[in-house]
Coordinates of C-alpha atoms and ligand atoms in Angstrom, one line a residue:
M1 CA 1.1 -75.1 179.5
S2 CA 3.4 -72.5 181.0
G3 CA 7.4 -72.9 182.1
L4 CA 7.0 -72.1 185.0
N5 CA 3.0 -75.0 185.4
K6 CA 5.8 -77.7 183.2
Q7 CA 8.4 -76.9 185.7
K8 CA 6.2 -77.5 188.8
I9 CA 4.6 -80.8 187.5
V10 CA 7.8 -82.1 187.4
E11 CA 9.1 -81.0 191.0
S12 CA 6.1 -83.1 191.7
V13 CA 6.9 -86.1 189.9
P14 CA 9.0 -88.6 191.7
Q15 CA 12.0 -88.6 189.2
K16 CA 13.3 -92.0 190.4
G17 CA 12.2 -95.8 190.9
F18 CA 12.1 -97.7 187.6
F19 CA 14.1 -98.7 185.8
G20 CA 16.3 -95.0 186.2
H21 CA 12.9 -93.6 185.1
P22 CA 10.7 -92.0 186.8
K23 CA 7.6 -94.5 189.2
G24 CA 5.2 -92.5 187.1
L25 CA 6.3 -94.6 183.9
F26 CA 4.7 -98.6 185.9
T27 CA 1.5 -96.2 186.1
L28 CA 1.0 -95.5 182.3
F29 CA 2.8 -97.8 181.2
F30 CA 1.0 -100.7 182.8
T31 CA -2.5 -98.6 182.2
E32 CA -1.7 -98.4 178.3
F33 CA -0.4 -102.0 178.7
W34 CA -4.1 -103.2 179.3
E35 CA -5.5 -101.2 177.4
R36 CA -3.5 -102.1 174.4
F37 CA -4.8 -105.9 175.2
S38 CA -8.3 -105.3 175.9
Y39 CA -7.9 -103.7 172.5
Y40 CA -5.6 -106.2 170.5
G41 CA -6.8 -108.6 172.5
M42 CA -11.4 -107.6 171.4
R43 CA -9.6 -106.9 167.2
A44 CA -8.6 -110.1 167.1
I45 CA -11.6 -112.6 167.5
L46 CA -14.2 -109.1 166.1
V47 CA -14.1 -109.8 162.4
F48 CA -14.3 -113.4 163.1
Y49 CA -17.4 -112.9 165.3
M50 CA -18.4 -110.4 163.2
Y51 CA -18.4 -113.0 159.9
Y52 CA -19.1 -116.8 161.3
E53 CA -22.4 -117.5 161.8
V54 CA -24.6 -117.7 163.5
S55 CA -24.4 -121.5 164.4
E56 CA -20.8 -121.3 165.3
G57 CA -21.4 -118.1 167.7
G58 CA -21.3 -115.2 165.2
L59 CA -23.3 -113.0 163.9
G60 CA -23.5 -113.8 160.3
I61 CA -23.0 -110.3 159.0
D62 CA -21.3 -110.4 155.4
E63 CA -17.4 -110.8 155.6
N64 CA -16.7 -107.9 152.6
L65 CA -19.1 -105.9 154.9
A66 CA -16.6 -106.8 158.6
L67 CA -14.4 -105.9 157.0
S68 CA -15.0 -102.9 156.2
I69 CA -16.6 -102.3 159.8
M70 CA -13.4 -103.1 161.3
S71 CA -11.2 -100.6 159.2
I72 CA -14.1 -97.5 160.1
Y73 CA -14.1 -98.9 163.6
G74 CA -9.6 -98.3 163.9
A75 CA -10.4 -95.8 161.9
L76 CA -12.9 -93.2 164.3
V77 CA -10.8 -95.6 167.3
Y78 CA -8.1 -93.3 166.1
M79 CA -10.1 -89.9 164.3
S80 CA -12.2 -89.2 168.4
G81 CA -8.3 -88.7 169.3
I82 CA -9.3 -85.2 168.5
I83 CA -11.8 -85.2 171.0
G84 CA -10.0 -86.8 173.8
G85 CA -7.1 -84.3 173.5
W86 CA -9.6 -81.3 173.3
M87 CA -11.6 -82.6 176.2
A88 CA -8.5 -82.4 178.4
D89 CA -6.5 -79.9 176.8
R90 CA -10.0 -77.6 177.8
L91 CA -12.2 -79.3 179.9
F92 CA -10.5 -81.6 183.0
G93 CA -7.0 -82.0 182.0
T94 CA -5.5 -86.0 180.8
S95 CA -5.1 -87.8 183.8
K96 CA -8.9 -88.0 184.2
A97 CA -9.4 -88.5 180.7
V98 CA -8.0 -91.7 180.4
F99 CA -10.1 -92.2 183.7
Y100 CA -13.4 -91.5 182.2
G101 CA -11.9 -93.5 178.9
G102 CA -10.9 -96.5 181.0
I103 CA -13.9 -96.9 182.1
L104 CA -15.8 -95.8 179.4
I105 CA -13.8 -99.4 176.7
M106 CA -14.2 -101.9 180.0
L107 CA -18.1 -100.9 180.2
G108 CA -17.1 -101.5 175.9
H109 CA -16.1 -104.6 176.6
I110 CA -18.5 -105.7 179.0
A111 CA -20.8 -105.0 176.0
L112 CA -19.6 -107.1 174.3
A113 CA -19.3 -110.1 176.6
V114 CA -23.2 -110.3 177.5
P115 CA -24.2 -112.5 174.7
G116 CA -26.9 -109.9 172.3
S117 CA -26.9 -109.3 169.2
V118 CA -26.2 -106.5 166.5
S119 CA -27.6 -103.3 168.5
M120 CA -25.4 -104.6 171.2
F121 CA -22.2 -104.7 169.0
F122 CA -22.8 -100.9 167.9
V123 CA -23.4 -99.1 171.6
S124 CA -19.4 -101.1 172.0
M125 CA -18.6 -99.4 169.2
V126 CA -19.4 -96.1 170.3
L127 CA -17.9 -96.7 173.7
I128 CA -15.0 -98.3 172.8
V129 CA -14.3 -95.8 170.1
L130 CA -14.7 -92.8 172.8
G131 CA -12.6 -94.3 175.4
T132 CA -10.4 -94.9 173.1
G133 CA -10.1 -90.6 172.7
L134 CA -10.1 -89.7 175.7
L135 CA -6.7 -92.0 177.3
K136 CA -5.0 -93.8 173.9
P137 CA -3.6 -90.5 173.1
N138 CA -3.7 -88.8 176.4
V139 CA -2.0 -91.3 178.2
S140 CA 1.7 -90.8 176.1
T141 CA 1.0 -87.6 176.8
V142 CA 1.7 -88.0 180.9
V143 CA 4.5 -89.8 179.6
G144 CA 6.0 -86.7 178.3
E145 CA 4.5 -84.4 181.3
M146 CA 6.5 -86.3 183.4
Y147 CA 10.1 -85.0 181.9
S148 CA 11.7 -80.9 181.8
E149 CA 12.6 -80.0 179.1
N150 CA 15.8 -81.0 178.8
D151 CA 16.1 -84.7 180.4
T152 CA 17.8 -87.3 178.3
R153 CA 15.4 -90.1 179.7
R154 CA 12.9 -88.3 177.7
D155 CA 13.2 -91.1 174.8
A156 CA 14.3 -93.5 175.8
A157 CA 10.9 -93.6 178.4
F158 CA 8.1 -93.7 175.2
S159 CA 10.7 -96.8 173.8
I160 CA 10.0 -98.2 177.0
F161 CA 6.1 -97.4 176.8
Y162 CA 6.2 -99.4 173.3
M163 CA 7.3 -102.2 174.6
G164 CA 4.3 -102.3 176.8
I165 CA 2.1 -101.8 174.8
N166 CA 3.7 -104.0 172.1
M167 CA 3.6 -107.0 175.3
G168 CA -0.3 -106.1 176.3
A169 CA -0.9 -105.9 171.8
F170 CA 1.4 -109.3 171.9
I171 CA -0.1 -111.6 174.8
A172 CA -3.6 -110.7 174.0
P173 CA -4.4 -112.3 171.1
L174 CA -3.0 -115.2 172.8
L175 CA -5.0 -115.7 175.6
V176 CA -8.6 -114.1 174.1
G177 CA -8.3 -116.2 170.9
S178 CA -7.9 -119.1 173.3
L179 CA -11.1 -118.3 175.1
M180 CA -12.1 -117.6 170.8
K181 CA -13.0 -121.5 170.6
Y182 CA -15.5 -122.1 173.3
S183 CA -17.3 -118.3 173.1
F184 CA -16.7 -115.6 171.4
H185 CA -18.5 -113.5 174.7
L186 CA -15.8 -114.9 176.7
G187 CA -12.5 -113.2 174.6
F188 CA -14.8 -110.5 175.3
G189 CA -14.9 -110.7 179.0
L190 CA -11.4 -111.8 179.5
A191 CA -10.7 -108.2 177.2
A192 CA -13.3 -106.0 179.8
V193 CA -10.8 -107.5 182.9
G194 CA -7.8 -106.3 181.1
M195 CA -9.5 -103.3 180.8
F196 CA -10.4 -102.9 184.5
L197 CA -6.8 -104.1 185.7
G198 CA -5.2 -101.2 184.1
L199 CA -8.0 -99.0 185.2
V200 CA -7.0 -100.6 189.0
I201 CA -3.7 -100.0 188.4
F202 CA -3.9 -96.4 187.9
V203 CA -6.9 -95.5 190.0
A204 CA -4.1 -97.3 193.0
T205 CA -1.1 -96.0 192.2
K206 CA -1.1 -91.9 190.5
K207 CA -1.4 -90.2 193.0
K208 CA 1.4 -91.7 194.8
N209 CA 3.8 -92.2 190.6
L210 CA 1.9 -89.1 189.5
G211 CA 2.3 -86.5 191.7
L212 CA 0.5 -83.2 189.7
A213 CA 1.2 -84.7 186.2
G214 CA -2.5 -84.9 184.2
T215 CA -3.9 -82.9 186.5
Y216 CA -3.6 -79.5 184.8
V217 CA -6.2 -78.0 182.3
P218 CA -4.4 -75.8 179.9
N219 CA -6.3 -73.4 178.6
P220 CA -9.7 -74.2 180.6
L221 CA -13.4 -72.9 179.1
T222 CA -14.7 -70.2 181.0
G223 CA -17.9 -70.7 182.1
N224 CA -19.4 -69.1 179.7
E225 CA -17.7 -70.7 176.9
K226 CA -18.7 -73.9 179.0
K227 CA -22.1 -72.8 178.4
K228 CA -22.5 -71.7 175.3
F229 CA -20.9 -75.3 173.9
F230 CA -22.8 -77.2 175.4
I231 CA -25.8 -75.9 174.0
R232 CA -24.1 -76.0 171.2
V233 CA -23.0 -79.7 171.2
S234 CA -26.9 -80.4 172.3
I235 CA -28.1 -78.4 169.2
V236 CA -25.3 -80.6 166.6
V237 CA -26.4 -83.7 168.6
V238 CA -30.5 -83.2 168.0
V239 CA -30.1 -82.0 164.5
I240 CA -28.2 -84.8 163.6
A241 CA -30.4 -87.1 165.2
I242 CA -33.7 -86.3 163.7
I243 CA -31.3 -85.7 160.1
L244 CA -30.4 -89.7 160.7
A245 CA -34.6 -90.7 162.6
V246 CA -35.6 -88.4 158.8
L247 CA -32.9 -90.7 155.9
I248 CA -32.9 -94.0 157.8
P249 CA -35.9 -95.5 157.3
A250 CA -36.6 -93.9 153.4
G251 CA -33.7 -95.8 152.5
M252 CA -31.0 -92.9 152.3
F253 CA -28.7 -93.0 154.5
T254 CA -27.3 -96.7 155.5
F255 CA -24.0 -98.4 156.6
N256 CA -22.6 -97.8 152.9
T257 CA -23.5 -94.2 153.1
F258 CA -21.2 -94.0 156.7
I259 CA -18.2 -95.1 155.1
N260 CA -18.3 -93.4 152.7
L261 CA -18.9 -90.7 155.4
V262 CA -15.8 -91.3 157.8
G263 CA -14.2 -92.7 154.0
I264 CA -14.8 -88.4 153.1
L265 CA -13.8 -87.2 157.3
G266 CA -10.9 -89.2 157.5
I267 CA -8.8 -87.4 154.2
L268 CA -10.9 -83.7 155.4
I269 CA -9.8 -84.0 158.4
P270 CA -5.7 -84.3 158.4
T271 CA -6.6 -81.5 155.1
A272 CA -8.3 -78.7 157.2
Y273 CA -5.1 -79.5 159.6
F274 CA -2.4 -78.7 157.5
F275 CA -4.6 -76.2 156.0
V276 CA -4.9 -74.3 159.6
M277 CA -1.3 -74.6 160.7
Y278 CA 0.3 -73.5 157.6
R279 CA -1.7 -70.3 157.0
S280 CA -2.6 -69.0 161.2
P281 CA -0.2 -66.1 161.4
K282 CA 0.9 -67.5 164.6
T283 CA 3.8 -70.4 162.4
T284 CA 6.5 -68.9 161.5
P285 CA 8.3 -68.7 158.5
D286 CA 10.3 -71.8 158.8
E287 CA 7.4 -73.7 159.7
R288 CA 5.9 -72.6 157.4
S289 CA 8.3 -75.0 155.6
R290 CA 8.2 -77.6 157.7
V291 CA 4.5 -77.8 157.1
I292 CA 4.5 -78.7 154.1
A293 CA 7.6 -80.7 154.7
Y294 CA 5.8 -82.8 156.9
I295 CA 3.1 -83.3 154.1
P296 CA 4.7 -85.6 152.3
L297 CA 5.7 -88.2 155.4
F298 CA 2.1 -88.1 156.3
I299 CA 0.9 -89.2 152.9
A300 CA 4.1 -92.2 153.6
A301 CA 2.3 -92.4 156.5
V302 CA -1.2 -93.1 155.8
M303 CA 0.2 -95.5 152.8
F304 CA 2.1 -97.4 155.7
W305 CA -1.0 -98.2 158.1
A306 CA -2.8 -98.4 155.6
I307 CA -0.7 -101.7 154.9
Q308 CA 0.2 -102.5 158.3
E309 CA -3.8 -102.4 159.7
Q310 CA -4.8 -104.9 157.1
G311 CA -2.8 -107.0 159.2
A312 CA -5.7 -107.4 161.7
T313 CA -8.8 -107.2 158.1
I314 CA -7.5 -109.1 155.2
L315 CA -4.5 -110.8 156.4
A316 CA -5.9 -112.8 159.4
N317 CA -8.9 -112.8 156.3
Y318 CA -6.2 -114.9 155.1
A319 CA -5.0 -116.5 158.0
D320 CA -9.1 -118.1 159.1
K321 CA -9.7 -118.9 155.1
R322 CA -6.4 -120.1 153.5
T323 CA -4.5 -120.7 155.3
Q324 CA -3.3 -124.3 157.2
L325 CA -3.9 -124.5 160.6
E326 CA -3.2 -128.2 162.1
F327 CA 1.3 -126.9 161.8
A328 CA 3.8 -129.4 163.6
G329 CA 1.0 -131.4 165.0
I330 CA -1.1 -128.8 166.6
T331 CA -4.2 -126.4 165.6
I332 CA -3.6 -122.9 165.5
S333 CA -6.8 -120.5 166.2
P334 CA -6.6 -118.6 163.0
A335 CA -6.8 -114.6 165.5
W336 CA -3.2 -116.1 167.2
F337 CA -1.6 -114.3 164.2
Q338 CA -2.1 -110.7 165.3
S339 CA 1.0 -111.9 167.7
L340 CA 2.8 -111.7 165.5
N341 CA 3.2 -107.6 164.7
P342 CA 4.0 -106.6 167.9
L343 CA 5.8 -110.4 168.9
F344 CA 8.7 -109.1 166.1
I345 CA 8.2 -105.5 167.2
I346 CA 9.4 -106.3 170.8
L347 CA 11.8 -108.7 169.8
L348 CA 13.6 -106.2 166.6
A349 CA 13.2 -102.9 168.3
P350 CA 16.0 -103.3 170.5
V351 CA 17.7 -104.3 166.9
F352 CA 16.4 -100.9 165.5
A353 CA 17.9 -99.1 168.3
W354 CA 21.2 -100.3 168.8
L355 CA 22.1 -99.3 165.2
W356 CA 20.1 -96.3 164.8
V357 CA 23.3 -96.0 167.5
K358 CA 25.8 -97.1 165.8
L359 CA 25.3 -95.6 162.5
G360 CA 25.0 -92.2 164.3
D361 CA 25.4 -89.6 162.2
R362 CA 25.5 -91.7 159.2
Q363 CA 22.7 -93.1 160.2
P364 CA 19.6 -92.4 157.2
S365 CA 17.6 -89.0 157.5
I366 CA 13.3 -88.2 158.1
P367 CA 12.4 -89.4 154.7
K368 CA 14.2 -91.5 154.1
K369 CA 13.3 -93.6 157.4
F370 CA 9.6 -93.7 156.0
S371 CA 10.5 -94.4 152.4
L372 CA 12.7 -98.2 153.8
G373 CA 8.8 -98.2 156.1
L374 CA 7.3 -97.8 153.6
F375 CA 8.6 -100.1 150.6
F376 CA 8.8 -103.2 153.6
A377 CA 5.1 -102.5 153.4
G378 CA 4.5 -102.5 150.2
L379 CA 7.1 -105.8 150.4
S380 CA 4.2 -107.7 153.0
F381 CA 2.1 -107.1 150.4
V382 CA 3.4 -108.4 147.7
V383 CA 5.1 -111.6 149.7
I384 CA 1.8 -113.0 151.0
L385 CA 1.2 -112.8 146.9
L386 CA 3.4 -115.3 146.2
P387 CA 2.1 -118.5 147.4
S388 CA -1.4 -118.4 145.0
Y389 CA 1.4 -117.7 142.3
I390 CA 3.4 -120.7 143.0
G391 CA 0.3 -123.7 144.2
G392 CA -2.9 -121.3 142.8
T393 CA -5.9 -120.0 145.1
D394 CA -7.8 -123.2 146.0
T395 CA -5.1 -125.5 147.8
L396 CA -4.4 -124.2 151.7
V397 CA -1.3 -122.4 151.7
S398 CA 1.7 -122.7 154.7
P399 CA 1.2 -121.0 158.1
L400 CA 4.8 -119.6 158.2
W401 CA 3.7 -118.0 154.8
L402 CA 2.3 -115.2 156.7
V403 CA 4.5 -114.9 159.5
L404 CA 6.9 -113.6 156.8
S405 CA 4.5 -111.2 155.6
Y406 CA 4.1 -109.6 159.3
F407 CA 8.3 -110.3 159.4
I408 CA 9.0 -107.6 156.9
V409 CA 6.0 -105.4 158.0
V410 CA 7.0 -104.6 160.9
L411 CA 10.2 -104.3 159.7
G412 CA 8.7 -101.2 158.2
E413 CA 7.1 -99.9 161.7
L414 CA 10.9 -99.9 163.0
C415 CA 11.5 -97.1 159.9
L416 CA 8.4 -95.4 160.7
S417 CA 6.1 -95.3 164.1
P418 CA 8.7 -95.0 166.1
V419 CA 10.4 -91.8 164.1
G420 CA 7.0 -91.2 163.1
L421 CA 5.7 -89.5 166.9
S422 CA 8.8 -87.1 167.4
A423 CA 9.1 -85.8 163.9
T424 CA 5.5 -84.8 163.9
T425 CA 6.3 -83.4 167.0
K426 CA 9.1 -81.1 165.6
L427 CA 8.2 -80.9 161.6
A428 CA 4.3 -78.9 163.9
P429 CA 4.2 -75.8 164.6
Q430 CA 5.0 -75.1 168.3
A431 CA 1.5 -72.8 167.6
F432 CA -0.4 -76.2 167.6
S433 CA 2.3 -78.8 169.5
A434 CA -1.1 -80.0 171.9
Q435 CA -2.6 -81.3 169.2
T436 CA 0.7 -83.7 167.3
M437 CA -0.4 -86.5 169.4
S438 CA -3.7 -86.3 167.8
L439 CA -2.6 -85.2 164.4
W440 CA -0.4 -87.7 164.0
F441 CA -2.4 -91.1 165.1
L442 CA -5.0 -88.5 162.4
A443 CA -2.0 -91.0 160.1
S444 CA -3.2 -93.9 161.3
A445 CA -7.0 -92.7 160.8
A446 CA -7.6 -92.3 156.9
A447 CA -5.7 -95.0 156.6
Q448 CA -8.6 -96.8 158.0
A449 CA -11.0 -94.8 156.8
I450 CA -9.5 -95.8 153.1
N451 CA -9.1 -99.4 154.0
A452 CA -12.3 -99.4 154.7
Q453 CA -13.2 -98.7 151.3
L454 CA -10.2 -101.3 149.7
V455 CA -11.2 -104.1 150.9
K456 CA -14.4 -104.5 149.5
F457 CA -12.6 -105.5 146.5
Y458 CA -10.4 -108.4 148.4
S459 CA -12.0 -111.6 147.9
P460 CA -9.3 -115.0 147.4
E461 CA -10.1 -114.5 143.7
T462 CA -9.3 -111.0 142.9
E463 CA -5.9 -112.2 146.2
M464 CA -2.8 -111.9 143.1
M465 CA -4.8 -108.8 142.2
Y466 CA -5.7 -106.9 145.3
F467 CA -1.8 -107.7 146.7
G468 CA -0.1 -106.9 144.2
A469 CA -2.0 -103.4 143.1
I470 CA -1.3 -101.9 146.4
G471 CA 2.3 -103.6 147.4
G472 CA 3.5 -102.0 144.2
L473 CA 1.8 -98.6 144.8
A474 CA 3.1 -98.5 148.5
M475 CA 6.9 -99.4 146.9
V476 CA 6.8 -96.9 144.0
L477 CA 5.5 -94.1 146.8
S478 CA 9.0 -95.4 148.2
L479 CA 11.4 -94.8 145.9
I480 CA 9.8 -91.7 144.3
L481 CA 9.7 -90.4 148.6
F482 CA 13.2 -91.7 148.8
A483 CA 14.7 -89.4 145.0
I484 CA 13.0 -87.3 147.3
S485 CA 13.7 -86.6 150.2
P486 CA 16.2 -84.4 149.8
K487 CA 14.3 -82.0 148.8
I488 CA 12.1 -82.6 152.5
Q489 CA 15.4 -82.9 154.9
G490 CA 16.1 -78.8 152.6
L491 CA 12.2 -77.8 154.2
M492 CA 12.4 -79.3 157.3
K493 CA 14.8 -76.0 158.4
G494 CA 17.5 -78.4 159.7
I495 CA 15.0 -80.5 161.8
K496 CA 17.4 -84.2 161.4
Ligands
LIG1 N1 -0.2 -100.0 167.0 C1 0.6 -98.4 167.9 C2 -0.8 -99.0 169.3 O1 -1.5 -99.4 168.7 C3 0.6 -97.8 166.5 C4 -1.1 -96.5 166.3 C5 -1.2 -96.0 165.2 O2 0.3 -94.8 165.2 O3 -1.6 -97.3 164.1 O4 -0.3 -97.9 169.5
LIG2 N1 3.1 -102.5 166.6 C1 1.6 -102.5 166.7 C2 1.4 -101.0 166.9 O1 2.7 -100.5 167.8 C3 0.6 -102.8 167.4 C4 -0.1 -104.3 166.5 O2 -0.3 -103.8 165.4 O3 -1.0 -105.3 167.4 O4 1.9 -101.4 169.1

């Protein structure tokens, strides 16, 4: 985007009106709040919906397969951000992408709200994957568009936005999870209502609050290119459909093949990104060094998100199967545990922000923060093996163990997640800056693609081995990262 256009966009946005921030932040805050409400509300009960017996209102899918599907789903949701970012850049701009995305997501939740079959579930999955790919990276891009390059409020804006994400993620499992005992479909229905409210806020306030932000198409396809593009996409879709139509009935393309395929893509896509960024003639020598510095950070982020995201799969299953749910006189829904991570984020984010300011120049470098993040993630898994170590795997454990584990992972999340995106923006070469939002989400995508394989090894009998091996590996990696962090810092060429 040229400097002139950037300037024009910023001038078109009312610069005050929401806690000293542009009013547009209100619009984006609540759009993303409700989108995350619907996403995390749905995820909080989806895993149970899949593996509960049909007699309990579920789909009766095998437990480990359900955990794999949850992971694949999460991987695809973040991978599709590449398509969403591309469409915004070249076809219709970020604002329309957010709108279309919201519609698809709402339809996806409606598909789950209607009592149906496994096929309805897959239809919903396609809608939500594409919808989130359109909405999630683009809504964050619009946040950035409202501020001029040297506006000191920019970082604070992203912190406020991050609070919105976690507030949505906090209340959703409580509300949606409470409906689960009546009917899963009622819960999914509430997720659909949430996305609907988000869309209403977006549509009703965007004209007044966002000005030109989100309307600009930075690199539009020409008429001819568009034609070529649609022809190519149609050919690819038809070829894939034909291949699947032959392979599926022949039993050569099973769900496991699909899980493996996404696993491979999860690793291949970021690798290709790094390769292209490194080799591009538009990348300067300093930028090339920064790309190298980013690789170990990206790997640490993958390992971190692999553990953090298992909070919604393996630990959700642990809450359901291994935890006393009658506690202090109340019956706890296993879905409620999903509120703990965002709750701790909301409570602790201001503490961490204060801590970094207080430490000033003495605060850990970016690589050290990543290493700390990974260390806490590993520790959270080691902690959750203790109850079985102490009391065996036959007795139910106190829910406080899970509370402790979610708490520890958040200590790591606050070291890694808020710096992750800005580190990505700073370390990615200029020529690739439009894609950096998607690049950062690819760490979560790769993490969950790997999880789809890992979770197959989980069972109450292997539980200690499982948590110990993954947690231990994360801690060892974090120590290695810590040891090489001065070297990484050097490769970052002045970026702090
Ligand atoms: N939980 C955050 C969100 O939903 C982080 C996303 C990620 O990078 O995985 O926005
Ligand atoms: N902490 C996650 C993200 O920042 C939300 C969650 O896992 O529930 O928003």
